[in-house]
Short mmCIF file of C-alpha atoms (C1' of nucleotides) in Angstrom, two decimals:
data_model
loop_
_atom_site.label_atom_id
_atom_site.label_comp_id
_atom_site.label_asym_id
_atom_site.label_seq_id
_atom_site.Cartn_x
_atom_site.Cartn_y
_atom_site.Cartn_z
CA MET A 1 5.82 -23.38 -4.28
CA SER A 2 8.70 -24.55 -2.30
CA ARG A 3 11.34 -25.90 -4.60
CA SER A 4 11.85 -22.54 -6.29
CA ASN A 5 11.61 -20.22 -3.31
CA PRO A 6 15.16 -20.90 -2.12
CA ARG A 7 16.52 -20.41 -5.62
CA VAL A 8 14.77 -17.08 -6.03
CA LEU A 9 15.96 -16.07 -2.57
CA ALA A 10 19.53 -16.93 -3.46
CA ILE A 11 19.34 -14.72 -6.54
CA LEU A 12 17.91 -11.84 -4.51
CA GLU A 13 20.83 -12.13 -2.16
CA ARG A 14 23.36 -12.08 -4.94
CA ALA A 15 21.59 -9.13 -6.53
CA GLY A 16 22.28 -7.08 -3.45
CA GLY A 17 18.74 -7.78 -2.31
CA PHE A 18 17.11 -5.40 -4.76
CA ALA A 19 15.46 -6.50 -7.99
CA SER A 20 12.25 -6.62 -9.92
CA ALA A 21 10.56 -9.89 -10.83
CA GLN A 22 11.65 -9.53 -14.41
CA GLU A 23 15.24 -8.93 -13.30
CA VAL A 24 15.24 -11.93 -11.05
CA TYR A 25 13.94 -13.96 -13.96
CA ARG A 26 16.65 -12.71 -16.34
CA LEU A 27 19.38 -13.25 -13.76
CA MET A 28 18.28 -16.80 -13.17
CA GLN A 29 18.22 -17.49 -16.89
CA ARG A 30 21.69 -16.03 -17.28
CA GLU A 31 22.95 -18.32 -14.54
CA GLY A 32 21.49 -21.33 -16.26
CA GLU A 33 18.69 -21.87 -13.75
CA SER A 34 15.62 -23.42 -15.30
CA ILE A 35 12.55 -21.57 -14.08
CA GLY A 36 9.47 -19.97 -15.55
CA LEU A 37 8.52 -16.35 -15.20
CA THR A 38 5.23 -17.33 -13.60
CA THR A 39 7.02 -19.23 -10.92
CA VAL A 40 9.29 -16.31 -10.18
CA TYR A 41 6.27 -14.14 -9.61
CA ARG A 42 4.65 -16.75 -7.43
CA SER A 43 7.77 -17.34 -5.39
CA LEU A 44 8.26 -13.67 -4.81
CA GLN A 45 4.66 -13.32 -3.67
CA SER A 46 4.92 -16.17 -1.25
CA LEU A 47 8.18 -14.78 0.10
CA VAL A 48 6.43 -11.47 0.62
CA ASN A 49 3.56 -13.21 2.41
CA ASP A 50 6.04 -14.93 4.68
CA LYS A 51 7.64 -11.53 5.34
CA ILE A 52 10.97 -12.83 4.15
CA VAL A 53 10.97 -10.31 1.35
CA ASP A 54 9.87 -6.71 1.13
CA VAL A 55 8.17 -5.15 -1.84
CA LEU A 56 8.54 -1.57 -3.00
CA ARG A 57 7.75 0.35 -6.15
CA ARG A 58 10.09 2.01 -8.60
CA GLU A 59 9.27 5.41 -9.97
CA ASP A 60 7.75 3.75 -13.01
CA GLY A 61 5.49 1.55 -10.91
CA GLU A 62 7.41 -1.66 -11.36
CA ALA A 63 7.52 -3.75 -8.19
CA ILE A 64 10.93 -4.36 -6.71
CA TYR A 65 11.77 -6.91 -4.06
CA ARG A 66 14.46 -7.13 -1.47
CA LEU A 67 15.34 -9.24 1.50
CA CYS A 68 14.05 -7.58 4.54
CA GLY A 69 16.12 -7.21 7.61
CA GLY A 70 19.25 -7.43 5.52
CA ALA A 71 21.22 -4.21 5.80
CA HIS A 72 19.59 -1.92 3.35
CA HIS A 73 21.16 0.89 1.54
CA HIS A 74 20.24 3.70 -0.80
CA HIS A 75 21.40 4.75 -4.18
CA LEU A 76 23.18 7.65 -5.74
CA VAL A 77 22.35 7.43 -9.44
CA CYS A 78 23.90 9.35 -12.31
CA LYS A 79 21.31 10.84 -14.65
CA GLY A 80 23.93 10.85 -17.40
CA CYS A 81 25.53 7.42 -17.49
CA GLY A 82 23.34 5.53 -15.06
CA GLU A 83 26.19 4.63 -12.75
CA THR A 84 24.88 3.71 -9.34
CA ILE A 85 26.67 4.00 -6.04
CA GLU A 86 25.36 2.36 -2.88
CA ILE A 87 25.34 4.77 0.00
CA GLU A 88 24.54 4.82 3.65
CA GLY A 89 21.30 6.35 4.80
CA GLY A 90 21.69 6.65 8.48
CA ALA A 91 20.14 10.07 8.52
CA ILE A 92 17.14 8.78 6.59
CA GLU A 93 16.49 5.89 8.94
CA LYS A 94 16.27 8.28 11.80
CA TRP A 95 14.13 10.72 9.88
CA ALA A 96 11.73 7.98 8.84
CA LYS A 97 11.44 6.69 12.37
CA THR A 98 10.86 10.14 13.81
CA MET A 99 8.21 11.06 11.29
CA ALA A 100 6.41 7.75 11.58
CA GLN A 101 6.33 8.09 15.33
CA GLU A 102 4.97 11.60 15.19
CA PHE A 103 2.00 10.44 13.14
CA GLY A 104 1.54 7.10 14.85
CA PHE A 105 2.52 4.93 11.91
CA ARG A 106 3.59 1.32 12.41
CA GLU A 107 5.48 -1.21 10.27
CA VAL A 108 7.35 1.55 8.64
CA GLY A 109 9.63 1.37 5.65
CA HIS A 110 10.96 3.95 3.28
CA THR A 111 12.57 4.63 -0.07
CA ALA A 112 15.11 7.27 -0.86
CA GLU A 113 17.31 7.92 -3.84
CA ILE A 114 19.56 10.70 -4.88
CA PHE A 115 20.22 11.47 -8.52
CA GLY A 116 22.42 13.94 -10.30
CA LEU A 117 25.39 14.11 -12.67
CA CYS A 118 28.49 12.20 -11.71
CA PRO A 119 31.95 13.77 -12.06
CA LYS A 120 32.52 12.13 -15.44
CA CYS A 121 29.29 13.33 -17.00
CA MET B 1 -1.32 20.52 -24.50
CA SER B 2 -2.90 23.54 -23.02
CA ARG B 3 -6.61 23.56 -23.72
CA SER B 4 -7.17 20.37 -21.74
CA ASN B 5 -4.87 21.02 -18.81
CA PRO B 6 -7.29 23.34 -17.00
CA ARG B 7 -10.13 20.91 -17.47
CA VAL B 8 -8.08 18.04 -16.04
CA LEU B 9 -7.02 20.26 -13.22
CA ALA B 10 -10.60 21.20 -12.44
CA ILE B 11 -11.53 17.53 -12.19
CA LEU B 12 -8.62 16.82 -9.90
CA GLU B 13 -9.83 19.58 -7.64
CA ARG B 14 -13.33 18.28 -7.54
CA ALA B 15 -12.06 14.75 -6.96
CA GLY B 16 -10.48 15.93 -3.71
CA GLY B 17 -7.18 16.18 -5.56
CA PHE B 18 -6.54 12.46 -5.65
CA ALA B 19 -7.18 10.22 -8.65
CA SER B 20 -5.59 7.95 -11.20
CA ALA B 21 -5.50 8.82 -14.88
CA GLN B 22 -8.22 6.31 -15.58
CA GLU B 23 -10.42 7.78 -12.85
CA VAL B 24 -9.91 11.30 -14.15
CA TYR B 25 -10.93 10.07 -17.57
CA ARG B 26 -14.05 8.33 -16.29
CA LEU B 27 -15.02 11.35 -14.21
CA MET B 28 -14.69 13.66 -17.17
CA GLN B 29 -16.79 11.38 -19.30
CA ARG B 30 -19.46 11.19 -16.69
CA GLU B 31 -19.57 14.99 -16.55
CA GLY B 32 -20.02 15.17 -20.26
CA GLU B 33 -16.55 16.52 -20.99
CA SER B 34 -15.23 15.45 -24.35
CA ILE B 35 -11.66 14.29 -23.99
CA GLY B 36 -9.54 11.32 -24.98
CA LEU B 37 -7.74 9.05 -22.56
CA THR B 38 -4.45 9.84 -24.26
CA THR B 39 -4.93 13.52 -23.66
CA VAL B 40 -5.72 12.92 -20.01
CA TYR B 41 -2.40 11.11 -19.67
CA ARG B 42 -0.55 13.84 -21.48
CA SER B 43 -2.16 16.61 -19.47
CA LEU B 44 -1.33 14.91 -16.21
CA GLN B 45 2.24 14.46 -17.30
CA SER B 46 2.63 18.06 -18.25
CA LEU B 47 1.02 19.16 -15.00
CA VAL B 48 3.54 16.99 -13.18
CA ASN B 49 6.39 18.52 -15.14
CA ASP B 50 5.16 21.95 -14.21
CA LYS B 51 5.02 20.82 -10.58
CA ILE B 52 1.37 21.72 -10.37
CA VAL B 53 0.46 18.15 -9.72
CA ASP B 54 2.10 15.44 -7.69
CA VAL B 55 2.32 11.80 -8.66
CA LEU B 56 2.34 8.87 -6.25
CA ARG B 57 1.78 5.14 -6.58
CA ARG B 58 -0.99 2.98 -5.24
CA GLU B 59 -0.09 -0.37 -3.73
CA ASP B 60 -0.87 -1.99 -7.03
CA GLY B 61 1.47 0.31 -8.90
CA GLU B 62 -1.17 2.47 -10.52
CA ALA B 63 -0.15 6.12 -10.65
CA ILE B 64 -2.31 8.60 -8.75
CA TYR B 65 -2.25 12.33 -9.16
CA ARG B 66 -3.18 15.24 -6.96
CA LEU B 67 -2.66 18.93 -6.64
CA CYS B 68 0.40 19.72 -4.69
CA GLY B 69 1.07 22.56 -2.36
CA GLY B 70 4.08 23.76 -4.29
CA ALA B 71 6.83 23.74 -1.68
CA HIS B 72 9.05 20.69 -1.98
CA HIS B 73 7.95 18.02 0.43
CA HIS B 74 7.91 14.30 1.04
CA HIS B 75 5.17 11.82 1.85
CA LEU B 76 4.11 9.53 4.57
CA VAL B 77 1.80 7.02 2.98
CA CYS B 78 -0.42 4.45 4.63
CA LYS B 79 -0.11 1.00 3.08
CA GLY B 80 -3.58 0.17 4.31
CA CYS B 81 -5.90 2.99 3.30
CA GLY B 82 -3.63 5.07 1.12
CA GLU B 83 -3.90 8.16 3.27
CA THR B 84 -1.06 10.51 2.54
CA ILE B 85 0.51 13.09 4.75
CA GLU B 86 2.89 15.70 3.46
CA ILE B 87 5.95 15.98 5.66
CA GLU B 88 9.07 18.02 5.94
CA GLY B 89 12.30 16.55 4.78
CA GLY B 90 14.93 18.87 6.13
CA ALA B 91 17.12 15.99 7.19
CA ILE B 92 16.91 14.51 3.72
CA GLU B 93 17.90 17.69 1.96
CA LYS B 94 21.02 17.84 4.02
CA TRP B 95 21.78 14.16 3.54
CA ALA B 96 21.36 14.40 -0.21
CA LYS B 97 23.61 17.41 -0.39
CA THR B 98 26.31 15.81 1.74
CA MET B 99 26.33 12.55 -0.17
CA ALA B 100 26.34 14.24 -3.52
CA GLN B 101 29.27 16.39 -2.50
CA GLU B 102 31.20 13.42 -1.20
CA PHE B 103 31.00 11.72 -4.61
CA GLY B 104 31.30 14.86 -6.70
CA PHE B 105 27.74 14.81 -8.08
CA ARG B 106 26.18 17.95 -9.51
CA GLU B 107 22.62 19.00 -10.31
CA VAL B 108 21.34 16.88 -7.55
CA GLY B 109 17.76 15.95 -6.77
CA HIS B 110 16.22 13.22 -4.66
CA THR B 111 13.16 11.23 -3.86
CA ALA B 112 12.10 9.93 -0.48
CA GLU B 113 8.96 8.41 0.86
CA ILE B 114 7.96 6.74 4.06
CA PHE B 115 5.24 4.16 4.19
CA GLY B 116 3.63 2.13 6.93
CA LEU B 117 0.29 1.56 8.62
CA CYS B 118 -1.53 4.59 9.91
CA PRO B 119 -3.12 4.58 13.37
CA LYS B 120 -6.55 3.68 11.93
CA CYS B 121 -5.34 0.70 9.91
"C1'" DA C 1 -7.78 33.06 -45.97
"C1'" DT C 2 -3.36 30.12 -45.54
"C1'" DG C 3 0.45 27.54 -43.93
"C1'" DG C 4 2.69 25.46 -40.33
"C1'" DA C 5 3.11 24.21 -35.56
"C1'" DA C 6 0.92 22.37 -31.59
"C1'" DA C 7 -2.76 19.59 -29.66
"C1'" DT C 8 -5.88 15.86 -29.94
"C1'" DG C 9 -7.66 11.14 -29.93
"C1'" DA C 10 -8.51 6.40 -31.86
"C1'" DA C 11 -6.33 2.48 -32.40
"C1'" DA C 12 -2.25 -0.28 -31.99
"C1'" DA C 13 1.85 -1.38 -29.38
"C1'" DT C 14 4.21 -2.17 -24.84
"C1'" DC C 15 5.09 -4.09 -20.67
"C1'" DA C 16 4.45 -5.87 -16.07
"C1'" DT C 17 1.55 -8.86 -13.83
"C1'" DT C 18 -2.18 -12.37 -13.38
"C1'" DT C 19 -4.95 -16.14 -14.85
"C1'" DT C 20 -5.85 -20.51 -17.06
"C1'" DC C 21 -5.02 -24.95 -17.73
"C1'" DA C 22 -2.56 -28.94 -18.98
"C1'" DT C 23 1.63 -31.27 -17.49
"C1'" DT C 24 5.11 -32.62 -14.21
"C1'" DT C 25 6.76 -33.62 -9.72
"C1'" DG C 26 6.56 -35.06 -4.91
"C1'" DT C 27 4.56 -37.74 -1.27
"C1'" DG C 28 2.28 -41.10 1.12
"C1'" DC C 29 0.23 -45.60 0.87
"C1'" DT C 30 -0.14 -50.49 -0.36
"C1'" DA D 1 7.75 -50.96 -7.35
"C1'" DG D 2 3.08 -49.21 -8.52
"C1'" DC D 3 -0.71 -46.08 -7.74
"C1'" DA D 4 -3.36 -41.99 -6.55
"C1'" DC D 5 -3.76 -37.43 -5.39
"C1'" DA D 6 -2.26 -32.91 -4.12
"C1'" DA D 7 0.97 -29.32 -4.88
"C1'" DA D 8 4.07 -26.99 -8.03
"C1'" DT D 9 5.34 -25.60 -12.51
"C1'" DG D 10 5.35 -23.04 -16.84
"C1'" DA D 11 3.61 -21.85 -21.57
"C1'" DA D 12 0.44 -19.26 -23.46
"C1'" DA D 13 -3.44 -16.26 -23.20
"C1'" DA D 14 -5.77 -12.52 -20.69
"C1'" DT D 15 -5.66 -8.16 -18.27
"C1'" DG D 16 -4.90 -3.46 -17.42
"C1'" DA D 17 -2.27 0.65 -17.21
"C1'" DT D 18 0.50 3.45 -19.90
"C1'" DT D 19 2.86 4.88 -24.23
"C1'" DT D 20 3.37 5.29 -29.12
"C1'" DT D 21 1.85 6.10 -33.78
"C1'" DC D 22 -0.18 8.63 -36.96
"C1'" DA D 23 -3.79 10.96 -39.22
"C1'" DT D 24 -6.87 14.74 -38.20
"C1'" DT D 25 -8.19 19.01 -36.02
"C1'" DT D 26 -7.39 23.38 -33.83
"C1'" DC D 27 -4.64 27.69 -33.11
"C1'" DC D 28 -2.16 31.54 -34.48
"C1'" DA D 29 0.60 34.48 -36.92
"C1'" DT D 30 1.17 36.12 -41.39
#
DNA sequence: ATGGAAATGAAAATCATTTTCATTTGTGCT
DNA sequence: AGCACAAATGAAAATGATTTTCATTTCCAT
């Protein structure tokens, strides 16, 4: 489970450090990489175990992975056309930290997304 | 989609307001209620739409439902035991509004969750 | 009653994820 | 090089939650 890890990692980086297993798989196929879906899942799991990668959940329950530590951002998504803008979440980081502290939580992460209609829609 | 909603709701109450669709179904069966799994799913969805019920995700991605207090709030979820605390998100509201404005988005909503390990875990 | 709309549920379809298992690859040893 | 054995790989099947389909049943207003 070692030859594929770096390849999966590379894809995650290029993807902006934010993708589901299925997406990683599709991306790798598109780039001509030869890898099986099973291996993608296994690599992602081992990367998570090694705390190199973080796992979150989309609204629909699909697991999404991202490099941890790497500057993370949030999304502003258009309900109409699906356009997505990466935005800063400084306020959120602080909020998350404060709240976690107040309730004694450790190893804290968070998700946040804004959605609405973009100017064009 | 109206005759079953109250029954599903009643079960959610008795369950301590925290159960997956499958669990609600099993509970109802055990109590002799006659209902189909499909209907349980549909009722839960409609209750979510009506904001009577809240939906979260377990670690494994399964959706769990519970009665919600009504006022818009966010969650602080423990990765270990699943305990959930409802928290205020004033900072988020402002952030969302600011960001949306900056990019000209309308009809804006948002999601935000914090997760980590609670003091006990 | 009667017709049509809404609700229901059984069974099939979907879809992400996991498991199984046979094959391939890598590594160390002689 | 040749050999053995462990780890890694991936195709296909299994799993499990959720959704869809579609025929039937229940509600209501006429």
